[in-house]
Amino acid sequence: MNEDLRNVVLGVLATGVSGSIGWLTRTYLWRRRLRGKQAFFGLPDHSECLLVVNREAGSEGAVHRFDVSALLELAALVKECGAHAQIVQHDLAQVGFGDRTEFCVGGPGSNRRMAAHLGSLLPGLVMSTATEPVERRGEIRIGEDRYPMERGVTEYVLLARVTAGEGGRPVFLFCGQRAITNQAATRYLARHHARLARRYRGGTFVLLLKVVNSQAYGPDVVELVADVTRQATARPLSPATPPAPAAT
């Protein structure tokens, strides 16, 4: 074998080896990211999860188009994890939590299961379901702080990951003042789940998000207002017991 042919063979071998190493590295990194995503969402290969859908206000059984879009984005995340989703209406999801990952979409006024989750998992948080007065409609109260809705201009949504129940699988809550804010929260989760996983390490978190000028920008412009995990998960203080009357 002359020197030129030997150089060609060595070049081909070096290219093959480097290509194989590059492919193995990319595969390893892809699998590592996938495992991290599966751990964060509680969705190992071939697992099952629930997508709990609300109803459109004033309609019987109808789902708002923005909530449909939110479900589609969540279904894409589930598929990327190699899991399977079951869509259930809020008033038919009569199961506990912890055994399967759950994604629950909609405020307590249109989603009975969300109302139950807020009462049992996030007792320090209240969202108004009253229609009057108009300025208090959909208002979120966290401790002493109030977050009213200015329709189409400034709206709020809660994005929560709560671990509870014996199985340890998380419940994700997308509790917004309007349907478009629910989609904004699902989109925020899809974009930032890796950062959230690093920060909270698979634990519980409750984030208050602000959707800015949805009438112009739709669900795309979202700002993080605060991490309200401590306030939302704390049970409100019960009224002080009045002192017993003095003995006469």
Tab-separated table of C-alpha atoms in Angstrom:
chain	number	residue	atom	x	y	z
A	1	MET	CA	0.000	0.000	0.000
A	2	ASN	CA	1.491	3.284	-1.065
A	3	GLU	CA	1.467	6.354	1.118
A	4	ASP	CA	-1.353	8.140	-0.751
A	5	LEU	CA	-3.718	5.178	-0.477
A	6	ARG	CA	-2.863	4.750	3.209
A	7	ASN	CA	-3.708	8.417	3.851
A	8	VAL	CA	-7.056	8.006	2.088
A	9	VAL	CA	-7.922	4.922	4.152
A	10	LEU	CA	-6.889	6.617	7.397
A	11	GLY	CA	-8.954	9.673	6.457
A	12	VAL	CA	-12.020	7.538	5.801
A	13	LEU	CA	-11.554	5.695	9.087
A	14	ALA	CA	-11.098	8.945	11.006
A	15	THR	CA	-14.251	10.383	9.416
A	16	GLY	CA	-16.217	7.256	10.305
A	17	VAL	CA	-14.988	7.241	13.895
A	18	SER	CA	-15.668	10.938	14.418
A	19	GLY	CA	-19.107	10.578	12.832
A	20	SER	CA	-19.939	7.644	15.106
A	21	ILE	CA	-18.765	9.544	18.178
A	22	GLY	CA	-20.862	12.556	17.133
A	23	TRP	CA	-23.931	10.375	16.595
A	24	LEU	CA	-23.486	8.639	19.951
A	25	THR	CA	-23.031	11.996	21.698
A	26	ARG	CA	-26.155	13.461	20.112
A	27	THR	CA	-28.124	10.331	20.979
A	28	TYR	CA	-26.919	10.448	24.583
A	29	LEU	CA	-27.824	14.133	24.955
A	30	TRP	CA	-31.222	13.579	23.338
A	31	ARG	CA	-31.990	10.674	25.669
A	32	ARG	CA	-30.802	12.697	28.650
A	33	ARG	CA	-33.099	15.606	27.751
A	34	LEU	CA	-35.959	13.168	27.173
A	35	ARG	CA	-35.458	11.509	30.577
A	36	GLY	CA	-35.375	14.916	32.218
A	37	LYS	CA	-38.603	15.932	30.485
A	38	GLN	CA	-40.265	12.645	31.414
A	39	ALA	CA	-39.248	13.064	35.062
A	40	PHE	CA	-40.525	16.641	35.223
A	41	PHE	CA	-43.898	15.770	33.718
A	42	GLY	CA	-44.159	12.405	35.463
A	43	LEU	CA	-44.542	10.672	32.102
A	44	PRO	CA	-42.284	7.637	31.639
A	45	ASP	CA	-42.525	5.613	28.430
A	46	HIS	CA	-46.013	4.238	27.678
A	47	SER	CA	-47.561	5.818	30.786
A	48	GLU	CA	-51.071	7.267	30.937
A	49	CYS	CA	-52.148	10.777	31.888
A	50	LEU	CA	-55.339	12.817	32.118
A	51	LEU	CA	-56.183	15.999	30.243
A	52	VAL	CA	-59.101	17.498	32.164
A	53	VAL	CA	-61.013	20.000	30.056
A	54	ASN	CA	-63.451	22.656	31.196
A	55	ARG	CA	-66.481	24.017	29.383
A	56	GLU	CA	-67.008	27.353	27.685
A	57	ALA	CA	-68.901	29.785	29.887
A	58	GLY	CA	-72.604	29.795	29.020
A	59	SER	CA	-72.379	26.661	26.857
A	60	GLU	CA	-73.323	23.107	27.660
A	61	GLY	CA	-70.458	20.757	26.888
A	62	ALA	CA	-68.703	23.163	24.508
A	63	VAL	CA	-64.966	23.881	24.826
A	64	HIS	CA	-63.545	27.295	23.997
A	65	ARG	CA	-61.242	27.358	20.973
A	66	PHE	CA	-58.337	28.683	23.062
A	67	ASP	CA	-58.777	25.799	25.499
A	68	VAL	CA	-58.766	23.398	22.547
A	69	SER	CA	-55.459	24.948	21.458
A	70	ALA	CA	-54.124	24.532	24.992
A	71	LEU	CA	-55.074	20.847	24.953
A	72	LEU	CA	-53.345	20.355	21.606
A	73	GLU	CA	-50.114	21.863	22.956
A	74	LEU	CA	-50.289	19.650	26.030
A	75	ALA	CA	-51.004	16.582	23.895
A	76	ALA	CA	-47.852	17.343	21.888
A	77	LEU	CA	-45.790	17.418	25.111
A	78	VAL	CA	-47.294	14.114	26.197
A	79	LYS	CA	-46.486	12.522	22.842
A	80	GLU	CA	-42.879	13.770	22.988
A	81	CYS	CA	-42.513	11.934	26.301
A	82	GLY	CA	-43.749	8.688	24.751
A	83	ALA	CA	-46.890	8.668	26.906
A	84	HIS	CA	-50.623	8.519	26.183
A	85	ALA	CA	-53.303	11.061	27.074
A	86	GLN	CA	-56.951	10.559	27.947
A	87	ILE	CA	-59.197	13.621	27.599
A	88	VAL	CA	-61.887	13.832	30.282
A	89	GLN	CA	-64.541	16.460	30.904
A	90	HIS	CA	-64.194	18.205	34.237
A	91	ASP	CA	-67.439	16.825	35.695
A	92	LEU	CA	-66.605	13.238	34.717
A	93	ALA	CA	-63.062	13.087	36.112
A	94	GLN	CA	-64.076	11.432	39.356
A	95	VAL	CA	-60.694	9.969	40.254
A	96	GLY	CA	-58.024	10.834	42.782
A	97	PHE	CA	-54.616	12.270	42.014
A	98	GLY	CA	-51.073	10.980	42.283
A	99	ASP	CA	-51.468	7.736	40.349
A	100	ARG	CA	-51.369	9.454	36.953
A	101	THR	CA	-50.100	12.811	35.793
A	102	GLU	CA	-52.950	15.256	35.320
A	103	PHE	CA	-53.203	18.449	33.288
A	104	CYS	CA	-56.233	20.473	34.397
A	105	VAL	CA	-57.297	23.445	32.253
A	106	GLY	CA	-59.698	26.263	33.156
A	107	GLY	CA	-60.799	28.429	36.052
A	108	PRO	CA	-63.006	27.207	38.923
A	109	GLY	CA	-66.109	28.786	37.403
A	110	SER	CA	-66.005	26.508	34.349
A	111	ASN	CA	-64.053	23.550	35.730
A	112	ARG	CA	-65.442	21.742	38.749
A	113	ARG	CA	-62.277	19.713	39.197
A	114	MET	CA	-60.140	22.870	39.202
A	115	ALA	CA	-62.328	24.245	41.986
A	116	ALA	CA	-61.703	21.060	43.982
A	117	HIS	CA	-57.954	21.234	43.359
A	118	LEU	CA	-57.744	24.846	44.498
A	119	GLY	CA	-59.589	24.032	47.704
A	120	SER	CA	-57.517	20.977	48.594
A	121	LEU	CA	-54.094	21.679	47.045
A	122	LEU	CA	-53.859	25.498	46.981
A	123	PRO	CA	-55.980	26.687	49.921
A	124	GLY	CA	-54.249	30.060	50.120
A	125	LEU	CA	-55.503	31.087	46.698
A	126	VAL	CA	-58.970	32.215	45.648
A	127	MET	CA	-60.347	33.070	42.206
A	128	SER	CA	-63.691	34.861	42.142
A	129	THR	CA	-66.435	33.068	40.204
A	130	ALA	CA	-69.058	35.775	40.752
A	131	THR	CA	-70.279	37.710	37.721
A	132	GLU	CA	-71.053	40.869	39.710
A	133	PRO	CA	-69.600	43.337	40.291
A	134	VAL	CA	-68.012	43.316	36.860
A	135	GLU	CA	-64.692	44.768	38.069
A	136	ARG	CA	-64.256	41.815	40.444
A	137	ARG	CA	-65.081	39.149	37.855
A	138	GLY	CA	-62.302	36.546	37.771
A	139	GLU	CA	-60.221	38.392	40.360
A	140	ILE	CA	-57.394	36.354	41.872
A	141	ARG	CA	-56.660	36.764	45.571
A	142	ILE	CA	-53.419	35.490	47.065
A	143	GLY	CA	-53.108	36.424	50.699
A	144	GLU	CA	-53.677	40.168	50.897
A	145	ASP	CA	-52.893	40.758	47.214
A	146	ARG	CA	-55.600	41.100	44.567
A	147	TYR	CA	-55.166	40.751	40.813
A	148	PRO	CA	-58.198	42.033	38.868
A	149	MET	CA	-58.670	41.449	35.165
A	150	GLU	CA	-58.613	44.196	32.562
A	151	ARG	CA	-60.082	42.281	29.658
A	152	GLY	CA	-57.801	42.111	26.641
A	153	VAL	CA	-55.175	44.360	28.259
A	154	THR	CA	-53.910	42.847	31.509
A	155	GLU	CA	-55.000	39.350	32.497
A	156	TYR	CA	-53.592	36.794	34.911
A	157	VAL	CA	-53.214	33.035	34.992
A	158	LEU	CA	-51.818	30.599	37.530
A	159	LEU	CA	-49.442	27.878	36.409
A	160	ALA	CA	-48.889	25.241	39.080
A	161	ARG	CA	-47.145	21.906	39.419
A	162	VAL	CA	-48.297	20.131	42.570
A	163	THR	CA	-47.142	16.743	43.781
A	164	ALA	CA	-49.688	15.011	45.987
A	165	GLY	CA	-51.199	11.593	46.519
A	166	GLU	CA	-49.595	8.219	47.057
A	167	GLY	CA	-48.368	7.720	43.491
A	168	GLY	CA	-46.327	10.914	43.462
A	169	ARG	CA	-47.311	11.881	39.912
A	170	PRO	CA	-47.761	15.645	39.487
A	171	VAL	CA	-50.909	17.656	38.855
A	172	PHE	CA	-50.449	20.615	36.492
A	173	LEU	CA	-52.974	23.440	36.840
A	174	PHE	CA	-53.658	26.126	34.235
A	175	CYS	CA	-56.101	28.414	35.991
A	176	GLY	CA	-56.702	31.623	34.065
A	177	GLN	CA	-59.118	34.528	34.083
A	178	ARG	CA	-59.993	33.841	30.426
A	179	ALA	CA	-59.532	30.936	28.020
A	180	ILE	CA	-56.764	32.739	26.158
A	181	THR	CA	-54.759	32.952	29.387
A	182	ASN	CA	-55.032	29.178	29.829
A	183	GLN	CA	-53.374	28.736	26.442
A	184	ALA	CA	-50.753	31.324	27.390
A	185	ALA	CA	-49.867	29.235	30.469
A	186	THR	CA	-49.575	25.978	28.502
A	187	ARG	CA	-47.370	27.725	25.951
A	188	TYR	CA	-45.213	29.164	28.741
A	189	LEU	CA	-44.790	25.676	30.216
A	190	ALA	CA	-43.849	24.204	26.832
A	191	ARG	CA	-41.196	26.868	26.321
A	192	HIS	CA	-39.709	26.934	29.824
A	193	HIS	CA	-40.162	23.424	31.247
A	194	ALA	CA	-36.410	22.701	31.200
A	195	ARG	CA	-35.631	25.847	33.216
A	196	LEU	CA	-38.485	25.142	35.622
A	197	ALA	CA	-37.242	21.577	36.104
A	198	ARG	CA	-33.753	22.833	36.989
A	199	ARG	CA	-35.060	25.435	39.405
A	200	TYR	CA	-37.663	23.381	41.271
A	201	ARG	CA	-36.102	19.914	40.864
A	202	GLY	CA	-39.402	18.133	40.464
A	203	GLY	CA	-41.073	19.852	43.405
A	204	THR	CA	-44.219	21.899	43.796
A	205	PHE	CA	-44.422	25.406	42.397
A	206	VAL	CA	-47.153	27.974	41.786
A	207	LEU	CA	-46.407	30.839	39.386
A	208	LEU	CA	-48.528	33.908	38.734
A	209	LEU	CA	-48.241	34.958	35.087
A	210	LYS	CA	-49.483	38.129	33.399
A	211	VAL	CA	-50.745	38.013	29.821
A	212	VAL	CA	-50.090	41.372	28.198
A	213	ASN	CA	-52.424	42.896	25.612
A	214	SER	CA	-53.997	39.644	24.450
A	215	GLN	CA	-56.313	41.523	22.109
A	216	ALA	CA	-53.241	42.413	20.022
A	217	TYR	CA	-50.698	39.694	20.809
A	218	GLY	CA	-52.882	36.718	21.641
A	219	PRO	CA	-51.344	34.245	24.128
A	220	ASP	CA	-47.721	34.969	23.179
A	221	VAL	CA	-46.647	37.863	25.440
A	222	VAL	CA	-46.414	36.504	28.981
A	223	GLU	CA	-44.588	37.919	31.982
A	224	LEU	CA	-43.746	36.155	35.225
A	225	VAL	CA	-45.224	38.236	38.051
A	226	ALA	CA	-44.195	36.193	41.082
A	227	ASP	CA	-43.562	32.788	42.551
A	228	VAL	CA	-46.496	32.452	44.965
A	229	THR	CA	-45.897	28.861	46.040
A	230	ARG	CA	-45.607	29.622	49.752
A	231	GLN	CA	-48.710	31.817	49.880
A	232	ALA	CA	-50.847	29.546	47.698
A	233	THR	CA	-50.062	26.321	49.550
A	234	ALA	CA	-50.452	27.798	53.047
A	235	ARG	CA	-53.797	27.249	54.716
A	236	PRO	CA	-55.501	30.476	55.788
A	237	LEU	CA	-55.502	31.182	59.477
A	238	SER	CA	-58.746	30.228	61.129
A	239	PRO	CA	-60.580	32.959	63.015
A	240	ALA	CA	-59.413	33.343	66.578
A	241	THR	CA	-61.565	31.516	69.105
A	242	PRO	CA	-63.331	34.058	71.342
A	243	PRO	CA	-62.321	33.880	74.987
A	244	ALA	CA	-64.575	31.956	77.295
A	245	PRO	CA	-66.787	34.081	79.534
A	246	ALA	CA	-65.480	34.583	83.042
A	247	ALA	CA	-67.017	32.402	85.705
A	248	THR	CA	-69.463	34.162	87.999
